[in-house]
Coordinates of C-alpha atoms in Angstrom, one line a residue:
M1 CA 29.0 -29.9 -2.4
A2 CA 28.0 -33.1 -0.5
E3 CA 26.7 -30.9 2.4
H4 CA 24.6 -29.0 -0.1
Q5 CA 23.2 -32.2 -1.5
V6 CA 22.3 -33.4 2.0
Q7 CA 20.5 -30.1 2.7
R8 CA 18.6 -30.4 -0.6
G9 CA 17.7 -34.0 0.3
N10 CA 16.4 -32.9 3.7
F11 CA 14.4 -30.1 2.0
R12 CA 12.8 -32.6 -0.4
D13 CA 12.0 -35.0 2.5
R14 CA 10.2 -32.1 4.3
M15 CA 8.3 -31.3 1.1
K16 CA 7.3 -34.9 0.5
L17 CA 6.2 -35.3 4.1
A18 CA 4.1 -32.1 3.9
A19 CA 2.6 -33.1 0.6
S20 CA 1.8 -36.6 1.8
I21 CA 0.0 -35.3 4.9
L22 CA -2.0 -32.9 2.8
A23 CA -2.9 -35.6 0.3
G24 CA -4.0 -37.9 3.1
Q25 CA -1.3 -40.5 2.3
S26 CA -0.5 -41.6 5.9
K27 CA 1.7 -44.5 6.5
A28 CA -1.2 -46.3 8.3
E29 CA -2.5 -47.9 5.1
D30 CA -4.9 -50.1 7.0
D31 CA -7.1 -47.1 7.9
A32 CA -10.6 -47.3 6.5
P33 CA -10.9 -45.2 3.3
R34 CA -13.1 -42.2 3.5
E35 CA -15.0 -40.6 0.6
E36 CA -13.7 -37.0 0.0
T37 CA -15.8 -34.1 -1.1
V38 CA -15.1 -32.1 -4.3
F39 CA -14.1 -29.1 -2.1
E40 CA -11.5 -31.2 -0.2
N41 CA -10.0 -32.5 -3.4
I42 CA -9.7 -29.0 -4.8
S43 CA -8.2 -27.6 -1.6
K44 CA -5.5 -30.4 -1.5
L45 CA -4.6 -29.8 -5.1
Q46 CA -4.1 -26.1 -4.3
Y47 CA -1.9 -26.9 -1.3
L48 CA 0.1 -29.4 -3.3
K49 CA 0.6 -26.8 -6.0
V50 CA 2.0 -24.4 -3.4
F51 CA 4.5 -27.0 -2.0
S52 CA 5.5 -27.9 -5.5
F53 CA 6.2 -24.3 -6.3
L54 CA 8.2 -23.8 -3.2
E55 CA 10.4 -26.8 -4.0
Q56 CA 10.8 -25.6 -7.6
V57 CA 12.1 -22.2 -6.5
Q58 CA 14.1 -23.7 -3.6
L59 CA 12.3 -22.1 -0.7
D60 CA 11.5 -23.7 2.7
P61 CA 7.8 -23.8 3.6
V62 CA 7.8 -21.0 6.2
P63 CA 4.9 -18.6 6.6
D64 CA 6.2 -15.7 4.4
H65 CA 7.3 -18.1 1.6
Y66 CA 3.9 -19.9 1.8
R67 CA 2.1 -16.5 1.7
L68 CA 4.0 -15.4 -1.4
A69 CA 3.4 -18.8 -3.1
W70 CA -0.3 -18.7 -2.4
E71 CA -0.7 -15.2 -3.7
Y72 CA 1.4 -16.0 -6.8
L73 CA -0.6 -19.1 -7.6
N74 CA -4.1 -18.2 -6.4
G75 CA -4.3 -14.5 -5.7
G76 CA -5.2 -11.6 -7.9
N77 CA -2.2 -9.4 -7.1
M78 CA -0.8 -8.8 -10.6
M79 CA 2.1 -6.7 -9.2
L80 CA 3.3 -9.6 -7.1
R81 CA 3.0 -12.0 -10.0
E82 CA 5.1 -9.7 -12.2
A83 CA 7.7 -9.2 -9.5
V84 CA 8.1 -12.9 -8.9
N85 CA 8.3 -13.6 -12.7
R86 CA 11.0 -10.9 -13.0
K87 CA 13.1 -12.5 -10.3
L88 CA 12.7 -16.0 -11.7
D89 CA 13.6 -14.8 -15.2
A90 CA 16.8 -13.2 -13.8
N91 CA 17.9 -15.8 -11.2
G92 CA 15.9 -19.0 -11.8
R93 CA 15.1 -19.2 -8.1
L94 CA 14.0 -17.2 -5.1
S95 CA 15.7 -16.5 -1.8
P96 CA 14.3 -15.4 1.6
E97 CA 15.8 -11.9 0.9
I98 CA 14.0 -11.7 -2.5
V99 CA 10.8 -12.8 -0.9
A100 CA 11.0 -10.1 1.7
E101 CA 11.7 -7.5 -1.0
I102 CA 8.8 -8.6 -3.1
L103 CA 6.3 -8.7 -0.2
D104 CA 7.6 -5.2 0.9
E105 CA 7.2 -3.8 -2.7
C106 CA 3.6 -5.2 -3.0
E107 CA 2.5 -4.4 0.5
G108 CA 1.1 -1.0 -0.6
Q109 CA -1.0 -2.5 -3.3
M110 CA -2.3 -5.2 -0.9
K111 CA -3.4 -2.5 1.6
V112 CA -5.1 -0.5 -1.2
K113 CA -7.9 -3.2 -1.1
D114 CA -8.5 -2.3 2.6
L115 CA -8.5 1.4 1.7
N116 CA -11.1 0.8 -1.0
A117 CA -13.3 -1.1 1.5
L118 CA -13.1 1.8 3.9
V119 CA -13.9 4.3 1.2
A120 CA -16.9 2.2 0.2
E121 CA -18.1 2.0 3.8
S122 CA -17.7 5.8 4.3
E123 CA -19.7 6.4 1.1
T124 CA -22.5 4.2 2.4
L125 CA -22.5 6.2 5.7
L126 CA -22.6 9.5 3.8
A127 CA -25.5 8.2 1.7
G128 CA -27.3 7.2 4.8
G129 CA -26.8 10.7 6.3
F130 CA -28.1 12.4 3.2
K131 CA -31.1 10.1 3.2
T132 CA -31.8 11.0 6.9
L133 CA -31.4 14.7 6.1
S134 CA -33.8 14.4 3.2
K135 CA -36.3 12.5 5.2
S136 CA -36.1 15.1 8.0
G137 CA -36.6 17.9 5.6
K138 CA -39.6 16.3 4.0
E139 CA -41.1 15.6 7.4
S140 CA -40.6 19.3 8.4
Q141 CA -42.3 20.4 5.2
A142 CA -45.1 18.0 5.8
Y143 CA -45.5 19.3 9.4
A144 CA -45.6 22.8 8.2
E145 CA -48.2 22.0 5.7
V146 CA -50.4 20.1 8.2
L147 CA -50.1 22.9 10.7
Q148 CA -50.9 25.5 8.2
S149 CA -53.9 23.5 7.0
R150 CA -55.2 23.1 10.5
L151 CA -54.8 26.8 11.2
D152 CA -56.5 27.7 7.9
W153 CA -59.4 25.3 8.8
M154 CA -59.8 26.9 12.2
R155 CA -59.6 30.4 10.9
D156 CA -62.3 29.7 8.2
L157 CA -64.8 28.3 10.7
D158 CA -67.9 30.4 11.3
P159 CA -67.8 32.3 14.6
A160 CA -70.7 30.1 15.8
D161 CA -68.6 26.9 15.0
Q162 CA -65.6 28.3 16.6
A163 CA -67.6 29.0 19.7
D164 CA -68.7 25.3 19.7
M165 CA -65.0 24.2 19.6
P166 CA -63.4 24.9 23.0
I167 CA -59.9 26.6 23.0
E168 CA -58.6 23.5 24.9
A169 CA -59.6 21.2 22.0
Q170 CA -57.9 23.5 19.5
F171 CA -54.8 23.6 21.6
K172 CA -54.6 19.9 22.0
A173 CA -55.0 19.3 18.3
L174 CA -52.1 21.7 17.6
L175 CA -50.0 20.2 20.4
K176 CA -50.5 16.7 19.1
I177 CA -49.2 17.7 15.6
T178 CA -46.2 19.5 17.1
S179 CA -45.4 16.6 19.5
Q180 CA -45.3 14.2 16.6
M181 CA -43.0 16.4 14.6
L182 CA -40.6 16.9 17.6
Q183 CA -40.3 13.1 18.1
S184 CA -39.5 12.7 14.4
T185 CA -37.0 15.5 14.5
K186 CA -35.3 14.0 17.6
K187 CA -34.9 10.6 15.9
A188 CA -33.4 12.2 12.8
S189 CA -31.1 14.3 14.9
E190 CA -29.9 11.2 16.9
S191 CA -29.4 9.3 13.6
L192 CA -27.3 12.1 12.2
D193 CA -25.2 12.4 15.4
Q194 CA -24.5 8.7 15.2
S195 CA -23.6 8.8 11.5
T196 CA -21.3 11.8 12.1
K197 CA -19.4 10.0 14.9
K198 CA -19.0 6.9 12.8
L199 CA -17.9 9.0 9.9
S200 CA -15.3 10.8 12.0
Q201 CA -13.9 7.5 13.3
M202 CA -13.8 6.1 9.8
R203 CA -12.0 9.2 8.5
N204 CA -9.3 8.7 11.2
R205 CA -9.0 5.0 10.2
L206 CA -8.9 6.0 6.5
D207 CA -6.1 8.5 7.1
E208 CA -4.1 6.0 9.2
A209 CA -4.5 3.2 6.7
N210 CA -3.7 5.6 3.8
D211 CA -0.5 6.7 5.6
K212 CA 0.6 3.1 6.3
A213 CA -0.2 2.0 2.8
Q214 CA 2.1 4.7 1.4
R215 CA 5.0 4.3 3.9
D216 CA 8.0 1.9 3.9
Q217 CA 8.0 0.4 7.4
L218 CA 11.7 0.2 7.8
T219 CA 12.8 3.7 6.6
G220 CA 9.6 5.7 7.0
L221 CA 10.0 7.0 3.5
P222 CA 7.1 6.8 0.9
N223 CA 7.1 3.4 -0.7
R224 CA 7.0 2.4 -4.4
W225 CA 3.2 2.7 -4.6
A226 CA 3.3 6.3 -3.2
F227 CA 6.1 7.1 -5.6
E228 CA 4.1 6.2 -8.6
Q229 CA 1.4 8.7 -7.5
Q230 CA 4.0 11.4 -6.8
F231 CA 5.8 10.9 -10.1
S232 CA 2.6 10.9 -12.2
A233 CA 1.5 14.2 -10.5
A234 CA 5.0 15.7 -11.0
T235 CA 5.0 15.0 -14.7
I236 CA 1.6 16.7 -15.1
R237 CA 2.9 19.8 -13.3
A238 CA 6.1 19.8 -15.4
K239 CA 4.1 19.9 -18.6
E240 CA 1.7 22.5 -17.4
R241 CA 4.5 24.8 -16.2
F242 CA 7.0 24.1 -18.9
E243 CA 9.6 23.2 -16.2
P244 CA 12.4 20.6 -16.3
L245 CA 11.9 17.4 -14.3
S246 CA 14.6 14.8 -13.4
V247 CA 14.4 11.3 -12.0
A248 CA 17.2 9.4 -10.2
F249 CA 17.6 5.8 -9.1
I250 CA 20.1 5.3 -6.2
D251 CA 21.5 1.9 -5.2
I252 CA 23.7 1.2 -2.2
D253 CA 27.0 -0.3 -3.3
H254 CA 27.9 -3.9 -2.0
F255 CA 24.9 -3.9 0.2
K256 CA 24.6 -7.7 0.1
Q257 CA 28.2 -7.9 1.5
V258 CA 27.1 -5.8 4.5
N259 CA 24.2 -8.1 5.2
D260 CA 26.3 -11.3 4.8
T261 CA 29.2 -10.0 6.9
H262 CA 27.4 -8.0 9.7
G263 CA 23.8 -9.4 9.6
H264 CA 20.5 -8.1 8.5
E265 CA 20.0 -5.8 11.6
A266 CA 23.1 -4.0 10.7
G267 CA 22.0 -3.9 7.1
D268 CA 18.7 -2.4 8.2
R269 CA 20.5 0.4 10.1
V270 CA 22.6 1.1 7.0
L271 CA 19.4 1.4 4.9
Q272 CA 17.9 3.8 7.6
L273 CA 21.1 5.9 7.6
V274 CA 21.1 6.3 3.8
A275 CA 17.4 7.1 3.7
K276 CA 17.8 9.8 6.4
T277 CA 20.8 11.3 4.6
L278 CA 19.0 11.4 1.3
D279 CA 15.8 12.7 2.9
G280 CA 17.8 15.6 4.4
F281 CA 19.2 17.1 1.3
G282 CA 16.0 17.6 -0.7
R283 CA 14.2 20.9 -1.1
G284 CA 10.4 21.2 -1.3
N285 CA 10.4 20.1 -4.9
C286 CA 12.2 16.8 -4.2
H287 CA 10.2 13.5 -3.7
L288 CA 12.2 10.6 -2.3
A289 CA 10.9 7.0 -1.9
R290 CA 12.3 3.5 -1.2
H291 CA 11.8 1.6 -4.4
G292 CA 12.6 -1.8 -2.9
G293 CA 15.6 -3.6 -1.4
E294 CA 18.6 -1.3 -1.2
E295 CA 17.3 1.0 -4.0
F296 CA 15.8 4.5 -3.7
V297 CA 14.2 6.8 -6.3
I298 CA 14.0 10.6 -6.3
V299 CA 11.9 12.9 -8.4
L300 CA 13.3 16.5 -8.6
E301 CA 10.8 19.0 -9.9
N302 CA 12.0 22.2 -11.8
T303 CA 15.5 20.7 -11.8
S304 CA 17.7 19.9 -14.8
T305 CA 19.7 16.6 -14.9
E306 CA 22.9 18.6 -14.3
E307 CA 21.5 20.2 -11.2
A308 CA 20.1 16.9 -10.0
K309 CA 23.5 15.2 -10.5
Q310 CA 25.3 18.0 -8.5
Q311 CA 22.8 17.7 -5.6
I312 CA 23.0 13.9 -5.4
D313 CA 26.8 13.9 -5.8
A314 CA 27.0 16.2 -2.7
V315 CA 25.0 13.7 -0.7
R316 CA 27.2 10.8 -2.0
E317 CA 30.4 12.6 -1.0
E318 CA 29.0 13.4 2.5
L319 CA 28.0 9.8 3.1
A320 CA 31.3 8.4 1.7
E321 CA 33.2 10.4 4.3
R322 CA 31.7 8.5 7.2
S323 CA 33.2 5.3 8.6
L324 CA 30.5 3.1 10.2
V325 CA 30.8 0.6 13.0
N326 CA 28.4 -2.2 13.9
K327 CA 27.1 -1.2 17.3
D328 CA 26.2 -4.8 18.1
N329 CA 29.7 -6.1 18.1
G330 CA 32.0 -3.1 17.5
Q331 CA 33.2 -4.5 14.1
N332 CA 34.1 -1.9 11.5
I333 CA 31.7 -1.7 8.6
G334 CA 33.7 1.0 6.9
R335 CA 32.5 3.4 4.2
V336 CA 29.0 3.1 2.7
T337 CA 28.7 4.4 -0.8
F338 CA 26.0 4.5 -3.5
S339 CA 25.7 4.7 -7.2
A340 CA 23.0 6.7 -9.0
G341 CA 21.6 7.3 -12.5
V342 CA 19.8 10.4 -13.5
A343 CA 17.4 10.9 -16.5
P344 CA 15.3 13.8 -17.7
F345 CA 11.5 13.8 -18.3
N346 CA 10.7 14.8 -21.8
P347 CA 7.1 15.7 -22.5
G348 CA 5.5 13.1 -24.8
E349 CA 7.8 10.4 -23.4
P350 CA 6.0 7.6 -21.4
N351 CA 6.7 7.8 -17.6
R352 CA 7.9 4.2 -17.7
Q353 CA 10.5 5.1 -20.3
V354 CA 11.9 7.8 -18.0
L355 CA 12.3 5.3 -15.3
R356 CA 14.0 2.8 -17.6
N357 CA 16.4 5.5 -18.7
A358 CA 17.3 6.4 -15.1
D359 CA 17.7 2.7 -14.4
A360 CA 20.0 2.3 -17.4
A361 CA 22.2 5.2 -16.1
L362 CA 22.4 3.5 -12.7
Y363 CA 23.4 0.2 -14.4
E364 CA 26.2 2.1 -16.2
A365 CA 27.3 3.7 -12.9
K366 CA 27.4 0.3 -11.1
H367 CA 29.4 -1.4 -13.9
S368 CA 31.9 1.4 -14.4
G369 CA 33.3 1.5 -10.9
R370 CA 30.4 2.3 -8.5
N371 CA 30.3 5.3 -6.1
K372 CA 29.4 7.8 -8.8
V373 CA 26.4 9.6 -10.3
L374 CA 25.8 9.4 -14.1
I375 CA 23.3 11.1 -16.4
F376 CA 21.5 8.9 -18.9
N377 CA 23.2 8.9 -22.3
P378 CA 21.0 7.6 -25.2
S379 CA 24.1 6.7 -27.2
H380 CA 25.2 4.1 -24.6

C-alpha cells in the first residue's frame, strides 16, 4: 500500500512538473514577465486539460495516452469518446491495455477520414478528365466547322477568283487550320494521359488504404469497422432471401492471466492462434472479425443458431485439445479455451439488438463456467 502511494506521489509530481512547464511557471521567478497572446493562453489551457484528464484516469503522460486524451477532449471522433466513456463508467479509470484496445477499435474510423480525402481527390481528377475530354470534343467540332466553312467558301468562288488564288495559298490556309487543331489535340491527349496515370496511382493508394482501414493489424482479420459493413449487408440479404442469419460473440477465457503471466508478446501469439483457428472453420457464408481486445465476432449467413452453435463448438473443442508453450522461455501456457454467445437475426429487429442479444449469451456463458457456447435465451 505504501509503495502504491509512493508511485502515485511520483506520478502527481510528474504531472505537476509538466503542467507548470506548460503554464510557464518556472522556478526562476525573477525572469521578466512576457505578455502572452490569446492563442498561447488557449493552447496552454488545452494542454493543462489533457494532463488533468490523464491524472484523473490514472495514466502516465506517454504518447499513446496523450493521443487518446487529446482526441477525447478536443477531437471529433465520437466512436472514441463513446468507447472511453464506456470504460470509465465500468472501471472508473483507464489502463494502458484499455487505451491500446480503444485506439485499435477506433483506428478504422480514423483512417476513414484519409479514405474520404482520397475519394474527393480522385473525384476532382475525374472531373478534370471529363472537362478535358469535353474541351477536346468541342475543339474538334469547331475545327471541323472551320474546315468545312473554308472548303465551302473555296468551292463557291467563281472560276475566275479561284484562278486568282494560287493552289499554294489555298493549301497553306488549310494547313494552318489543321496544324492548330493538331497542337490542341496533342495538349488534350497529354493532359488525359497525365490524369489517367495519376488516377491509376490514386486507385492503388485508395485500395491499399481501404484494406488497411478494414484490417486488424495483429490478426489480419477484418476489424470492427469492417464488421459493421459486413453485418449490415448480411441482414439485407437475409431479409431479401428469407434465410436465417446468426451472430456470435467469442471471448478468450482468462486472457488477462495469459498476458500477466507470460507477457503481451505471448498474449499476441495466442490471439493470432485463436484468430487463425476460427478463420479456418468458416464456409463462404461466414464473416469473422476481431471486435476488440480478446473478443471476436462472427456472422453466419443462411445458418440457424443451432447450426452456428455446433460449428463454433467444434472449433472450441479443437482448440481446447491443444497445450501451448511459450516459445520465448519454454514455460507451459496450457490449454486456451473460449466462451461464445449466439443470437438469431429476426427481421424487423434492430441490428444493435441482435448484437446485444449475442453479447448477453456470451455473458451467460462466461458466468456459468466458461469454455462453452450458449444460444441467447430471452427468458434469462
